[in-house]
Amino acid sequence: MNELDQPVSALDGVGEALSAKLARLRIDTVSDLLFHLPLRYQDRTRITPIGILRAGMEGVVEGEVAAADVVKGRRRSLLVRLKDGSGIISLRFFHFSPAQQQQFAPGVHVRCFGEARAGATGLEIYHPEYRLLKAGETPVEDHLTPIYPTTEGLTQPRLRGLIGQAMRRLDATPQALPDGIPEPLRERFRLPELQSCLHYLHEPPPDADLERLADGTHPTQRRLALEELLAHQLSLRQVRLRIQADGAPPLPSGRSLQTRFVTQLPFSLTGAQRRVLDEIARDLETAQPMLRLVQGDVGSGKTVVAAMAALAAIAGGCQAAVMAPTEILAEQHFRNFHDWFTPLGIDVAWLAGKLKGKARLDTKAAIADGRAQVVVGTHALFQDDVHFHRLGLAIVDEQHRFGVHQRLALRQKGEAGGLTPHQLIMTATPIPRTLAMSAYADLDLSVIDELPPGRTPVQTVAVPDERRPEVVERIRRACDAGRQAYWVCTLIEESEALQCQAAEATRDALTEALPELAVGLVHGRMKAAEKAEVMAAFKVGELDLLVATTVIEVGVDVPNASLMIIENPERLGLSQLHQLRGRVGRGDTESFCVLLYRPPLSAHSRERLGVMRETSDGFRIAEKDLELRGPGEVLGTRQTGLAQMKIADLERDRDLLERVSPLARALLEEAPDASGPLIRRWLGDEAGRYGQV
Ligand code: ADP
Ligand code: MG
């Protein structure tokens, strides 16, 4: 076995207990130690004369013991007076042994490291790291001292010692750690060589640029961050290759059915919809599974695009599945597809967790024998007991709740017919292209960058809570004019139960204030059937005002709703606010969104609400959201796998994202064998998980 791939127990002094502690830091092998990078550094390369030390300064001090006494203050402590000719300082130990006390005989030379503070005897260092000096000993460290992330029961010197051992192994067998990025590529992309980076980071020279190291922007750190991003990207591309290694049913013949469908629509498609449909059609024609992500702002008309793709599958003699993240949304898609497709003689089935008993068995039978040509539902669609006759296309609405693993799991659903389904994934989170290419490197990207004509942008105002009565009046007027309104209660309480109670209280208050209106309520704790019933009543206009928790966030379509009140908008992310607001302004009347905030607002909140007032451009809002909240929050990185990165930081290293794709492409072309080891180095088991589901 390679010297560096050995378990940490191969190092001196590492037994089971220490191995277990290291495992908590995700360090299993010697090589893992090499990639365990410092958080920061201390300068122990110089001795600081005691005379120039000030409170708050950290440094190495060397001197002769003048006296050592046990003193009784509030707490008993050992006080060692140390002098060096420039001054005198006290070392104070609250925990000490008799042996320790005896070590510090007057005249003994001591070197210690710590932070000086103002103490009872003048400058003091509490519990310094220290060492007794022998005569003629050489001074100090020859490089900066790294401080590592560690875990309980593992001291810095111990961990430093282990990493030192690992580094010496590396020195002895440099060939055991080949640079994952071959030299010609390093030159082209101006990247330093791997081992020199590791040396620099674990043992930086005394004159190292501490500021950049602290920021994480030193070239050596950037090289490693880039390598990590590269590994993630390569692993996603591997997922893609794996899926595409399977055959998919070519679906070239959708046109005539699609034309019949389009002519029955009350509108014509936008240019952006047509362009994206062309991109999809080209994918579907081939015998390779499509893997395409369609991004389109709220209201851009993704559902029609999905329907057109489903028609291609049906024309090709296959089934299409449409999966939505919530039952409300699935139900709504079902209605749409049902209404659109029934006139075309296409059978649309519905499957969700709440479908039980005989109805469920019947639906499953229709899916299995192919009578159900389109199946709409929730995650229930892809459970083990659901077998498709011939699934040709899987459509997933709202990507950010659907991860790589599920994407891989979809493969198996088509296998009854021996083929893998095409995949179409739709999201309303418009993230910038470079970030999308990193987070979704396994997918091709289409963007619907145009809203249907005739939409008037939603006018947004921010109103403080004390003007609530005016807002209630506004609802009355809108509903008098035949419109409908949403009142969204956001998370005021931590628990969902309390949040639902708050929504109930709001509903009661509004019912009282607006006795002539029909007021409904949906929240997360209601049964799916109840929720669906309320939504349906709102959709057909039986309810004027719908009080809701944020469950309505995703995709609900009620064109007659022209007013939305969002309570405590300062608690939500911008993208979430944008999604919510997208529920109004779907018809042709002028629509309004009232952000009912609770003063005082922080400067940060004011800025965020300001963005909402100024723009309704989803991409601009997403950009701003990224700036204010960071990519982790916005992407929901748990699903994208970018959350567990060791070194790279999507915020700090954003400019690196642009370099990742070209580098990945070059590497796959010029050194395809390099990708496996890189993925294993950075993703470890994760890589196995992605690759083999
Ligand atoms: P989203 O992209 O948010 O899922 P939807 O597919 O729900 O948007 O579409 C929003 C509304 O716009 C729906 O009522 C839909 O029928 C309508 N719509 C879609 N495409 C067009 C179009 N080209 N012209 C006019 N209205 C359209
Ligand atoms: Mg939608």
mmCIF file of N, CA and C in Angstrom, residues 202-269:
data_model
loop_
_atom_site.group_PDB
_atom_site.id
_atom_site.type_symbol
_atom_site.label_atom_id
_atom_site.label_comp_id
_atom_site.label_asym_id
_atom_site.label_seq_id
_atom_site.Cartn_x
_atom_site.Cartn_y
_atom_site.Cartn_z
ATOM 1 N N HIS A 202 1.592 24.068 5.971
ATOM 2 C CA HIS A 202 1.856 23.459 7.277
ATOM 3 C C HIS A 202 3.091 24.057 7.951
ATOM 4 N N GLU A 203 4.032 24.540 7.122
ATOM 5 C CA GLU A 203 5.284 25.048 7.674
ATOM 6 C C GLU A 203 5.686 26.332 6.968
ATOM 7 N N PRO A 204 4.895 27.387 7.146
ATOM 8 C CA PRO A 204 5.187 28.601 6.385
ATOM 9 C C PRO A 204 6.475 29.272 6.841
ATOM 10 N N PRO A 205 7.190 29.891 5.908
ATOM 11 C CA PRO A 205 8.406 30.609 6.271
ATOM 12 C C PRO A 205 8.075 31.801 7.173
ATOM 13 N N PRO A 206 9.058 32.257 7.950
ATOM 14 C CA PRO A 206 8.810 33.353 8.898
ATOM 15 C C PRO A 206 8.254 34.608 8.238
ATOM 16 N N ASP A 207 8.567 34.825 6.954
ATOM 17 C CA ASP A 207 8.106 36.064 6.315
ATOM 18 C C ASP A 207 6.813 35.855 5.522
ATOM 19 N N ALA A 208 6.095 34.759 5.788
ATOM 20 C CA ALA A 208 4.876 34.469 5.025
ATOM 21 C C ALA A 208 3.862 35.603 5.180
ATOM 22 N N ASP A 209 2.999 35.718 4.173
ATOM 23 C CA ASP A 209 1.994 36.776 4.168
ATOM 24 C C ASP A 209 0.817 36.358 5.060
ATOM 25 N N LEU A 210 0.938 36.702 6.336
ATOM 26 C CA LEU A 210 -0.056 36.237 7.311
ATOM 27 C C LEU A 210 -1.452 36.767 7.030
ATOM 28 N N GLU A 211 -1.495 37.956 6.451
ATOM 29 C CA GLU A 211 -2.801 38.552 6.196
ATOM 30 C C GLU A 211 -3.591 37.742 5.165
ATOM 31 N N ARG A 212 -2.905 37.409 4.080
ATOM 32 C CA ARG A 212 -3.608 36.627 3.053
ATOM 33 C C ARG A 212 -3.900 35.222 3.551
ATOM 34 N N LEU A 213 -2.991 34.672 4.322
ATOM 35 C CA LEU A 213 -3.259 33.346 4.878
ATOM 36 C C LEU A 213 -4.504 33.390 5.760
ATOM 37 N N ALA A 214 -4.616 34.470 6.540
ATOM 38 C CA ALA A 214 -5.774 34.585 7.431
ATOM 39 C C ALA A 214 -7.064 34.743 6.631
ATOM 40 N N ASP A 215 -6.980 35.445 5.493
ATOM 41 C CA ASP A 215 -8.167 35.621 4.645
ATOM 42 C C ASP A 215 -8.504 34.387 3.822
ATOM 43 N N GLY A 216 -7.557 33.482 3.738
ATOM 44 C CA GLY A 216 -7.770 32.314 2.881
ATOM 45 C C GLY A 216 -7.574 32.617 1.412
ATOM 46 N N THR A 217 -6.817 33.687 1.123
ATOM 47 C CA THR A 217 -6.649 34.054 -0.285
ATOM 48 C C THR A 217 -5.211 33.900 -0.761
ATOM 49 N N HIS A 218 -4.394 33.215 0.016
ATOM 50 C CA HIS A 218 -3.017 32.981 -0.431
ATOM 51 C C HIS A 218 -3.043 32.036 -1.638
ATOM 52 N N PRO A 219 -2.123 32.228 -2.605
ATOM 53 C CA PRO A 219 -2.142 31.361 -3.798
ATOM 54 C C PRO A 219 -2.124 29.869 -3.467
ATOM 55 N N THR A 220 -1.435 29.496 -2.403
ATOM 56 C CA THR A 220 -1.403 28.070 -2.053
ATOM 57 C C THR A 220 -2.793 27.604 -1.601
ATOM 58 N N GLN A 221 -3.477 28.449 -0.846
ATOM 59 C CA GLN A 221 -4.833 28.090 -0.405
ATOM 60 C C GLN A 221 -5.798 28.056 -1.579
ATOM 61 N N ARG A 222 -5.608 29.011 -2.482
ATOM 62 C CA ARG A 222 -6.506 29.055 -3.638
ATOM 63 C C ARG A 222 -6.305 27.842 -4.539
ATOM 64 N N ARG A 223 -5.068 27.400 -4.655
ATOM 65 C CA ARG A 223 -4.833 26.208 -5.462
ATOM 66 C C ARG A 223 -5.604 25.012 -4.868
ATOM 67 N N LEU A 224 -5.546 24.878 -3.546
ATOM 68 C CA LEU A 224 -6.228 23.747 -2.918
ATOM 69 C C LEU A 224 -7.745 23.897 -2.997
ATOM 70 N N ALA A 225 -8.219 25.127 -2.821
ATOM 71 C CA ALA A 225 -9.665 25.359 -2.933
ATOM 72 C C ALA A 225 -10.137 25.029 -4.353
ATOM 73 N N LEU A 226 -9.361 25.459 -5.318
ATOM 74 C CA LEU A 226 -9.725 25.176 -6.710
ATOM 75 C C LEU A 226 -9.747 23.671 -6.950
ATOM 76 N N GLU A 227 -8.754 22.996 -6.381
ATOM 77 C CA GLU A 227 -8.697 21.549 -6.557
ATOM 78 C C GLU A 227 -9.927 20.879 -5.946
ATOM 79 N N GLU A 228 -10.347 21.387 -4.794
ATOM 80 C CA GLU A 228 -11.526 20.806 -4.155
ATOM 81 C C GLU A 228 -12.790 21.048 -4.996
ATOM 82 N N LEU A 229 -12.939 22.278 -5.476
ATOM 83 C CA LEU A 229 -14.087 22.571 -6.342
ATOM 84 C C LEU A 229 -14.050 21.692 -7.588
ATOM 85 N N LEU A 230 -12.844 21.512 -8.090
ATOM 86 C CA LEU A 230 -12.668 20.675 -9.269
ATOM 87 C C LEU A 230 -13.130 19.247 -8.978
ATOM 88 N N ALA A 231 -12.733 18.738 -7.814
ATOM 89 C CA ALA A 231 -13.109 17.372 -7.457
ATOM 90 C C ALA A 231 -14.628 17.224 -7.386
ATOM 91 N N HIS A 232 -15.290 18.238 -6.819
ATOM 92 C CA HIS A 232 -16.753 18.185 -6.754
ATOM 93 C C HIS A 232 -17.354 18.169 -8.153
ATOM 94 N N GLN A 233 -16.813 19.051 -8.973
ATOM 95 C CA GLN A 233 -17.337 19.124 -10.324
ATOM 96 C C GLN A 233 -17.114 17.803 -11.077
ATOM 97 N N LEU A 234 -15.932 17.235 -10.895
ATOM 98 C CA LEU A 234 -15.651 15.977 -11.583
ATOM 99 C C LEU A 234 -16.589 14.876 -11.102
ATOM 100 N N SER A 235 -16.892 14.891 -9.810
ATOM 101 C CA SER A 235 -17.759 13.819 -9.313
ATOM 102 C C SER A 235 -19.173 13.979 -9.870
ATOM 103 N N LEU A 236 -19.626 15.225 -10.001
ATOM 104 C CA LEU A 236 -20.944 15.426 -10.599
ATOM 105 C C LEU A 236 -20.945 15.007 -12.072
ATOM 106 N N ARG A 237 -19.832 15.313 -12.736
ATOM 107 C CA ARG A 237 -19.764 14.893 -14.136
ATOM 108 C C ARG A 237 -19.748 13.375 -14.249
ATOM 109 N N GLN A 238 -19.163 12.749 -13.229
ATOM 110 C CA GLN A 238 -19.135 11.291 -13.228
ATOM 111 C C GLN A 238 -20.562 10.741 -13.085
ATOM 112 N N VAL A 239 -21.329 11.390 -12.211
ATOM 113 C CA VAL A 239 -22.733 10.995 -12.063
ATOM 114 C C VAL A 239 -23.416 11.075 -13.424
ATOM 115 N N ARG A 240 -23.149 12.173 -14.096
ATOM 116 C CA ARG A 240 -23.765 12.389 -15.395
ATOM 117 C C ARG A 240 -23.381 11.284 -16.385
ATOM 118 N N LEU A 241 -22.082 10.986 -16.415
ATOM 119 C CA LEU A 241 -21.634 9.955 -17.346
ATOM 120 C C LEU A 241 -22.275 8.613 -17.030
ATOM 121 N N ARG A 242 -22.389 8.355 -15.741
ATOM 122 C CA ARG A 242 -22.966 7.099 -15.309
ATOM 123 C C ARG A 242 -24.418 6.976 -15.767
ATOM 124 N N ILE A 243 -25.145 8.058 -15.596
ATOM 125 C CA ILE A 243 -26.544 8.025 -16.024
ATOM 126 C C ILE A 243 -26.610 7.920 -17.544
ATOM 127 N N GLN A 244 -25.708 8.656 -18.188
ATOM 128 C CA GLN A 244 -25.789 8.669 -19.644
ATOM 129 C C GLN A 244 -25.220 7.421 -20.288
ATOM 130 N N ALA A 245 -24.539 6.610 -19.500
ATOM 131 C CA ALA A 245 -24.049 5.358 -20.057
ATOM 132 C C ALA A 245 -25.224 4.429 -20.365
ATOM 133 N N ASP A 246 -26.348 4.659 -19.674
ATOM 134 C CA ASP A 246 -27.539 3.866 -19.963
ATOM 135 C C ASP A 246 -28.227 4.436 -21.198
ATOM 136 N N GLY A 247 -29.000 3.625 -21.828
ATOM 137 C CA GLY A 247 -29.768 4.102 -22.973
ATOM 138 C C GLY A 247 -31.085 4.702 -22.519
ATOM 139 N N ALA A 248 -31.582 5.641 -23.317
ATOM 140 C CA ALA A 248 -32.906 6.196 -23.066
ATOM 141 C C ALA A 248 -33.718 6.025 -24.348
ATOM 142 N N PRO A 249 -35.029 5.995 -24.213
ATOM 143 C CA PRO A 249 -35.832 5.878 -25.435
ATOM 144 C C PRO A 249 -35.768 7.181 -26.232
ATOM 145 N N PRO A 250 -35.366 7.149 -27.485
ATOM 146 C CA PRO A 250 -35.376 8.386 -28.280
ATOM 147 C C PRO A 250 -36.827 8.833 -28.497
ATOM 148 N N LEU A 251 -37.080 10.112 -28.326
ATOM 149 C CA LEU A 251 -38.453 10.617 -28.411
ATOM 150 C C LEU A 251 -38.536 11.749 -29.428
ATOM 151 N N PRO A 252 -38.496 11.389 -30.721
ATOM 152 C CA PRO A 252 -38.377 12.428 -31.746
ATOM 153 C C PRO A 252 -39.711 12.924 -32.291
ATOM 154 N N SER A 253 -40.815 12.285 -31.915
ATOM 155 C CA SER A 253 -41.998 12.462 -32.761
ATOM 156 C C SER A 253 -43.107 13.272 -32.100
ATOM 157 N N GLY A 254 -42.741 14.187 -31.199
ATOM 158 C CA GLY A 254 -43.778 14.889 -30.442
ATOM 159 C C GLY A 254 -44.538 15.978 -31.184
ATOM 160 N N ARG A 255 -44.020 16.411 -32.330
ATOM 161 C CA ARG A 255 -44.516 17.654 -32.925
ATOM 162 C C ARG A 255 -46.028 17.741 -33.117
ATOM 163 N N SER A 256 -46.627 16.714 -33.695
ATOM 164 C CA SER A 256 -48.039 16.892 -34.061
ATOM 165 C C SER A 256 -48.916 16.990 -32.816
ATOM 166 N N LEU A 257 -48.611 16.167 -31.827
ATOM 167 C CA LEU A 257 -49.366 16.237 -30.585
ATOM 168 C C LEU A 257 -49.149 17.593 -29.909
ATOM 169 N N GLN A 258 -47.925 18.064 -29.945
ATOM 170 C CA GLN A 258 -47.601 19.356 -29.322
ATOM 171 C C GLN A 258 -48.343 20.495 -30.015
ATOM 172 N N THR A 259 -48.426 20.409 -31.328
ATOM 173 C CA THR A 259 -49.126 21.469 -32.059
ATOM 174 C C THR A 259 -50.599 21.501 -31.665
ATOM 175 N N ARG A 260 -51.198 20.315 -31.561
ATOM 176 C CA ARG A 260 -52.607 20.269 -31.136
ATOM 177 C C ARG A 260 -52.775 20.897 -29.758
ATOM 178 N N PHE A 261 -51.801 20.628 -28.897
ATOM 179 C CA PHE A 261 -51.859 21.172 -27.539
ATOM 180 C C PHE A 261 -51.726 22.691 -27.544
ATOM 181 N N VAL A 262 -50.730 23.187 -28.257
ATOM 182 C CA VAL A 262 -50.462 24.623 -28.248
ATOM 183 C C VAL A 262 -51.641 25.402 -28.808
ATOM 184 N N THR A 263 -52.286 24.864 -29.838
ATOM 185 C CA THR A 263 -53.388 25.614 -30.439
ATOM 186 C C THR A 263 -54.587 25.688 -29.502
ATOM 187 N N GLN A 264 -54.682 24.805 -28.539
ATOM 188 C CA GLN A 264 -55.814 24.902 -27.609
ATOM 189 C C GLN A 264 -55.515 25.829 -26.428
ATOM 190 N N LEU A 265 -54.262 26.290 -26.312
ATOM 191 C CA LEU A 265 -53.925 27.210 -25.214
ATOM 192 C C LEU A 265 -54.483 28.598 -25.514
ATOM 193 N N PRO A 266 -54.867 29.340 -24.483
ATOM 194 C CA PRO A 266 -55.407 30.691 -24.702
ATOM 195 C C PRO A 266 -54.311 31.726 -24.981
ATOM 196 N N PHE A 267 -53.084 31.298 -25.076
ATOM 197 C CA PHE A 267 -51.997 32.258 -25.339
ATOM 198 C C PHE A 267 -50.982 31.592 -26.254
ATOM 199 N N SER A 268 -50.053 32.390 -26.787
ATOM 200 C CA SER A 268 -48.980 31.744 -27.545
ATOM 201 C C SER A 268 -47.704 31.758 -26.709
ATOM 202 N N LEU A 269 -46.825 30.820 -27.018
ATOM 203 C CA LEU A 269 -45.624 30.663 -26.200
ATOM 204 C C LEU A 269 -44.693 31.861 -26.356
#
